[in-house]
Amino acid sequence: MQDSARSLFRRCQEGLSECSKDPRKRFIITLTFAVSIIATGCGEVKTSARVQRGPTFLLSGNGRLASFRIYGPKPGRVIATPFDNKFLVWSVHASAGYFEGRPVEALVVEIGRIPAGYTQTVPEAGKTPRLNSGTIYYFFAETTNAPPAEGFFYLADDVPTLVVVPGLCQSSLSGDVQPVRRGTNEPYIEPLNLKQFVQENLVEQ
């Protein structure tokens, strides 16, 4: 339990908290991870996700899914910026309320198909836009009673592959969100060869 708490604390200190120099945003992020540490100490299991063609996400853990979101890249870019709501591609929320989502264990979420008990909020009406091949998207499975699942996936045709994007952070958590290099305010420069970048940063499932 102590090792899990230390791991989460290091992630807070070395990872997400470096994405912003704004003390208020650092406080919010640190508080989020503090809650995660408490949850870990109480036997909560961090939410995890495997991805398959569709893309389809196979969730596991002992929390409840409050919302599920997929973010796309800004125009002229091929890698999504986390939490850039201007380019939120697809989003669903628990219809009965934030804390009333379905258990994530064995829950299947497929983009464009609204899970039972959820309401689609993006897009508000009509079909979900088809995701672009040759693009890296970001997903966030927000859970209650357990830490969330999040990450990047590269889409080739309809086949998604989980990847990491080292050094990429968001400039803020709302408003005009920009991609920046971790721990700085400098713009994040995308790799010239995306396919090679993907091969070098694959996540084992």
mmCIF file of C-alpha atoms in Angstrom:
data_model
loop_
_atom_site.group_PDB
_atom_site.id
_atom_site.type_symbol
_atom_site.label_atom_id
_atom_site.label_comp_id
_atom_site.label_asym_id
_atom_site.label_seq_id
_atom_site.Cartn_x
_atom_site.Cartn_y
_atom_site.Cartn_z
ATOM 1 C CA MET A 1 0.000 0.000 0.000
ATOM 2 C CA GLN A 2 2.843 2.382 0.920
ATOM 3 C CA ASP A 3 4.639 1.641 -2.353
ATOM 4 C CA SER A 4 1.478 2.450 -4.320
ATOM 5 C CA ALA A 5 1.056 5.726 -2.475
ATOM 6 C CA ARG A 6 4.682 6.670 -3.078
ATOM 7 C CA SER A 7 4.317 5.836 -6.766
ATOM 8 C CA LEU A 8 1.264 8.063 -7.101
ATOM 9 C CA PHE A 9 2.978 10.864 -5.219
ATOM 10 C CA ARG A 10 6.029 10.671 -7.501
ATOM 11 C CA ARG A 11 3.760 10.834 -10.522
ATOM 12 C CA CYS A 12 2.141 13.940 -9.106
ATOM 13 C CA GLN A 13 5.481 15.580 -8.386
ATOM 14 C CA GLU A 14 7.333 14.560 -11.561
ATOM 15 C CA GLY A 15 4.538 14.325 -14.092
ATOM 16 C CA LEU A 16 1.270 16.176 -14.253
ATOM 17 C CA SER A 17 2.202 18.895 -11.764
ATOM 18 C CA GLU A 18 5.074 19.954 -14.030
ATOM 19 C CA CYS A 19 2.648 20.654 -16.835
ATOM 20 C CA SER A 20 1.686 23.958 -15.274
ATOM 21 C CA LYS A 21 3.587 26.617 -13.374
ATOM 22 C CA ASP A 22 0.349 28.176 -12.127
ATOM 23 C CA PRO A 23 0.194 27.475 -8.347
ATOM 24 C CA ARG A 24 -3.597 27.138 -8.459
ATOM 25 C CA LYS A 25 -3.471 24.477 -11.164
ATOM 26 C CA ARG A 26 -0.625 22.689 -9.386
ATOM 27 C CA PHE A 27 -2.764 22.633 -6.231
ATOM 28 C CA ILE A 28 -5.737 21.142 -8.091
ATOM 29 C CA ILE A 29 -3.615 18.430 -9.685
ATOM 30 C CA THR A 30 -1.839 17.637 -6.402
ATOM 31 C CA LEU A 31 -5.190 17.410 -4.611
ATOM 32 C CA THR A 32 -6.454 15.002 -7.282
ATOM 33 C CA PHE A 33 -3.528 12.688 -6.701
ATOM 34 C CA ALA A 34 -3.874 13.006 -2.930
ATOM 35 C CA VAL A 35 -7.404 11.642 -3.290
ATOM 36 C CA SER A 36 -6.000 8.849 -5.456
ATOM 37 C CA ILE A 37 -3.481 7.993 -2.725
ATOM 38 C CA ILE A 38 -6.265 7.750 -0.152
ATOM 39 C CA ALA A 39 -8.284 5.563 -2.517
ATOM 40 C CA THR A 40 -5.291 3.260 -3.035
ATOM 41 C CA GLY A 41 -4.872 2.919 0.707
ATOM 42 C CA CYS A 42 -8.507 1.869 1.033
ATOM 43 C CA GLY A 43 -8.169 -1.012 -1.426
ATOM 44 C CA GLU A 44 -9.320 0.828 -4.539
ATOM 45 C CA VAL A 45 -8.028 -0.568 -7.825
ATOM 46 C CA LYS A 46 -6.857 1.891 -10.480
ATOM 47 C CA THR A 47 -8.970 1.724 -13.608
ATOM 48 C CA SER A 48 -7.233 0.192 -16.618
ATOM 49 C CA ALA A 49 -8.161 0.006 -20.272
ATOM 50 C CA ARG A 50 -7.319 -2.242 -23.193
ATOM 51 C CA VAL A 51 -8.120 -1.072 -26.684
ATOM 52 C CA GLN A 52 -9.363 -3.002 -29.698
ATOM 53 C CA ARG A 53 -10.633 -2.301 -33.198
ATOM 54 C CA GLY A 54 -13.400 0.284 -33.356
ATOM 55 C CA PRO A 55 -11.836 1.746 -31.291
ATOM 56 C CA THR A 56 -13.338 -0.205 -28.414
ATOM 57 C CA PHE A 57 -12.145 0.096 -24.808
ATOM 58 C CA LEU A 58 -12.290 -2.823 -22.388
ATOM 59 C CA LEU A 59 -12.264 -1.428 -18.859
ATOM 60 C CA SER A 60 -11.413 -3.082 -15.570
ATOM 61 C CA GLY A 61 -11.117 -2.025 -11.941
ATOM 62 C CA ASN A 62 -13.476 -1.564 -9.005
ATOM 63 C CA GLY A 63 -14.623 2.024 -9.572
ATOM 64 C CA ARG A 64 -17.624 3.380 -11.451
ATOM 65 C CA LEU A 65 -17.449 5.145 -14.797
ATOM 66 C CA ALA A 66 -18.563 8.771 -14.413
ATOM 67 C CA SER A 67 -17.629 9.823 -17.952
ATOM 68 C CA PHE A 68 -15.608 8.770 -20.959
ATOM 69 C CA ARG A 69 -13.969 11.250 -23.323
ATOM 70 C CA ILE A 70 -11.869 11.176 -26.492
ATOM 71 C CA TYR A 71 -9.877 14.209 -27.610
ATOM 72 C CA GLY A 72 -8.524 14.875 -31.092
ATOM 73 C CA PRO A 73 -5.663 17.078 -32.303
ATOM 74 C CA LYS A 74 -5.806 20.721 -33.241
ATOM 75 C CA PRO A 75 -5.940 21.572 -36.972
ATOM 76 C CA GLY A 76 -2.563 21.036 -38.586
ATOM 77 C CA ARG A 77 -1.435 18.630 -35.865
ATOM 78 C CA VAL A 78 -1.575 14.837 -35.531
ATOM 79 C CA ILE A 79 -1.337 14.381 -31.739
ATOM 80 C CA ALA A 80 -4.189 15.323 -29.412
ATOM 81 C CA THR A 81 -3.633 17.672 -26.488
ATOM 82 C CA PRO A 82 -5.122 16.265 -23.247
ATOM 83 C CA PHE A 83 -8.195 18.090 -21.929
ATOM 84 C CA ASP A 84 -8.460 20.469 -24.883
ATOM 85 C CA ASN A 85 -12.250 20.738 -24.842
ATOM 86 C CA LYS A 86 -12.293 22.657 -28.109
ATOM 87 C CA PHE A 87 -11.320 19.412 -29.804
ATOM 88 C CA LEU A 88 -13.322 16.955 -27.739
ATOM 89 C CA VAL A 89 -14.437 14.364 -30.291
ATOM 90 C CA TRP A 90 -16.746 12.158 -28.232
ATOM 91 C CA SER A 91 -18.032 12.239 -24.669
ATOM 92 C CA VAL A 92 -20.588 10.351 -22.578
ATOM 93 C CA HIS A 93 -21.635 10.921 -18.960
ATOM 94 C CA ALA A 94 -23.566 8.801 -16.458
ATOM 95 C CA SER A 95 -27.232 9.732 -16.914
ATOM 96 C CA ALA A 96 -28.205 9.224 -13.265
ATOM 97 C CA GLY A 97 -25.436 11.447 -11.918
ATOM 98 C CA TYR A 98 -21.691 11.683 -11.469
ATOM 99 C CA PHE A 99 -21.498 9.044 -8.731
ATOM 100 C CA GLU A 100 -24.081 6.724 -10.302
ATOM 101 C CA GLY A 101 -22.081 5.315 -13.210
ATOM 102 C CA ARG A 102 -21.806 1.634 -14.008
ATOM 103 C CA PRO A 103 -19.036 -0.500 -12.491
ATOM 104 C CA VAL A 104 -16.024 -0.438 -14.807
ATOM 105 C CA GLU A 105 -15.135 -4.095 -14.370
ATOM 106 C CA ALA A 106 -15.710 -5.781 -17.762
ATOM 107 C CA LEU A 107 -17.410 -2.620 -19.083
ATOM 108 C CA VAL A 108 -17.034 -2.163 -22.850
ATOM 109 C CA VAL A 109 -17.054 1.332 -24.344
ATOM 110 C CA GLU A 110 -17.076 1.728 -28.130
ATOM 111 C CA ILE A 111 -16.858 5.162 -29.681
ATOM 112 C CA GLY A 112 -20.139 6.169 -31.315
ATOM 113 C CA ARG A 113 -22.179 3.638 -29.314
ATOM 114 C CA ILE A 114 -23.736 5.028 -26.162
ATOM 115 C CA PRO A 115 -23.463 2.563 -23.249
ATOM 116 C CA ALA A 116 -26.674 1.781 -21.378
ATOM 117 C CA GLY A 117 -27.130 4.272 -18.560
ATOM 118 C CA TYR A 118 -25.148 7.056 -20.249
ATOM 119 C CA THR A 119 -25.921 10.222 -22.181
ATOM 120 C CA GLN A 120 -23.847 11.464 -25.090
ATOM 121 C CA THR A 121 -22.792 15.080 -24.601
ATOM 122 C CA VAL A 122 -20.359 15.437 -27.539
ATOM 123 C CA PRO A 123 -21.532 15.620 -30.186
ATOM 124 C CA GLU A 124 -24.888 16.761 -28.832
ATOM 125 C CA ALA A 125 -26.747 15.461 -31.866
ATOM 126 C CA GLY A 126 -25.970 13.379 -34.912
ATOM 127 C CA LYS A 127 -23.344 10.771 -35.598
ATOM 128 C CA THR A 128 -19.907 10.755 -34.051
ATOM 129 C CA PRO A 129 -17.311 11.966 -36.573
ATOM 130 C CA ARG A 130 -15.144 9.224 -38.007
ATOM 131 C CA LEU A 131 -11.694 9.242 -36.458
ATOM 132 C CA ASN A 132 -8.808 9.984 -38.792
ATOM 133 C CA SER A 133 -6.263 7.321 -39.606
ATOM 134 C CA GLY A 134 -2.649 8.253 -38.937
ATOM 135 C CA THR A 135 -3.580 10.279 -35.845
ATOM 136 C CA ILE A 136 -2.883 10.007 -32.112
ATOM 137 C CA TYR A 137 -5.936 10.587 -29.895
ATOM 138 C CA TYR A 138 -6.212 10.953 -26.126
ATOM 139 C CA PHE A 139 -8.827 9.176 -23.985
ATOM 140 C CA PHE A 140 -9.888 9.760 -20.399
ATOM 141 C CA ALA A 141 -12.071 7.311 -18.453
ATOM 142 C CA GLU A 142 -13.182 9.321 -15.421
ATOM 143 C CA THR A 143 -14.112 7.094 -12.500
ATOM 144 C CA THR A 144 -15.465 7.501 -8.994
ATOM 145 C CA ASN A 145 -14.162 5.526 -6.003
ATOM 146 C CA ALA A 146 -10.951 4.699 -7.901
ATOM 147 C CA PRO A 147 -8.247 6.452 -9.951
ATOM 148 C CA PRO A 148 -9.110 6.964 -13.647
ATOM 149 C CA ALA A 149 -7.686 5.414 -16.802
ATOM 150 C CA GLU A 150 -6.156 7.650 -19.456
ATOM 151 C CA GLY A 151 -3.738 7.526 -22.339
ATOM 152 C CA PHE A 152 -2.989 7.999 -26.011
ATOM 153 C CA PHE A 153 -3.791 5.715 -28.915
ATOM 154 C CA TYR A 154 -2.616 5.765 -32.509
ATOM 155 C CA LEU A 155 -5.222 4.921 -35.120
ATOM 156 C CA ALA A 156 -4.265 3.135 -38.338
ATOM 157 C CA ASP A 157 -7.447 2.563 -40.337
ATOM 158 C CA ASP A 158 -9.764 1.185 -37.616
ATOM 159 C CA VAL A 159 -6.981 -0.431 -35.597
ATOM 160 C CA PRO A 160 -5.933 1.478 -32.448
ATOM 161 C CA THR A 161 -2.612 1.012 -30.655
ATOM 162 C CA LEU A 162 -1.830 2.368 -27.201
ATOM 163 C CA VAL A 163 1.231 4.616 -27.106
ATOM 164 C CA VAL A 164 2.961 7.027 -24.767
ATOM 165 C CA VAL A 165 3.822 10.568 -25.826
ATOM 166 C CA PRO A 166 6.905 11.528 -23.795
ATOM 167 C CA GLY A 167 7.212 15.169 -22.850
ATOM 168 C CA LEU A 168 3.726 16.300 -23.934
ATOM 169 C CA CYS A 169 1.660 18.307 -21.460
ATOM 170 C CA GLN A 170 -1.250 20.697 -21.629
ATOM 171 C CA SER A 171 -0.738 24.367 -20.795
ATOM 172 C CA SER A 172 -3.871 24.457 -18.634
ATOM 173 C CA LEU A 173 -6.908 22.389 -17.713
ATOM 174 C CA SER A 174 -9.456 24.697 -19.352
ATOM 175 C CA GLY A 175 -9.770 27.633 -21.715
ATOM 176 C CA ASP A 176 -7.142 28.024 -24.421
ATOM 177 C CA VAL A 177 -5.306 24.735 -23.896
ATOM 178 C CA GLN A 178 -2.010 24.464 -25.771
ATOM 179 C CA PRO A 179 0.443 21.567 -26.174
ATOM 180 C CA VAL A 180 3.651 22.334 -24.282
ATOM 181 C CA ARG A 181 6.815 20.531 -23.294
ATOM 182 C CA ARG A 182 6.660 19.040 -19.818
ATOM 183 C CA GLY A 183 7.845 21.459 -17.160
ATOM 184 C CA THR A 184 8.070 24.427 -19.537
ATOM 185 C CA ASN A 185 5.918 26.913 -21.406
ATOM 186 C CA GLU A 186 7.614 26.033 -24.686
ATOM 187 C CA PRO A 187 5.478 24.579 -27.495
ATOM 188 C CA TYR A 188 5.541 20.826 -27.913
ATOM 189 C CA ILE A 189 7.072 19.955 -31.286
ATOM 190 C CA GLU A 190 5.542 16.914 -32.933
ATOM 191 C CA PRO A 191 7.790 14.197 -34.374
ATOM 192 C CA LEU A 192 8.528 14.377 -38.092
ATOM 193 C CA ASN A 193 8.057 10.637 -38.609
ATOM 194 C CA LEU A 194 4.875 9.656 -36.763
ATOM 195 C CA LYS A 195 4.989 5.954 -37.688
ATOM 196 C CA GLN A 196 8.516 5.629 -36.358
ATOM 197 C CA PHE A 197 7.517 7.560 -33.232
ATOM 198 C CA VAL A 198 4.630 5.140 -32.654
ATOM 199 C CA GLN A 199 6.865 2.089 -33.032
ATOM 200 C CA GLU A 200 9.301 3.523 -30.500
ATOM 201 C CA ASN A 201 6.599 4.329 -27.937
ATOM 202 C CA LEU A 202 4.240 1.349 -27.962
ATOM 203 C CA VAL A 203 2.451 0.318 -24.759
ATOM 204 C CA GLU A 204 2.244 -3.394 -24.064
ATOM 205 C CA GLN A 205 -1.307 -4.635 -23.459
#
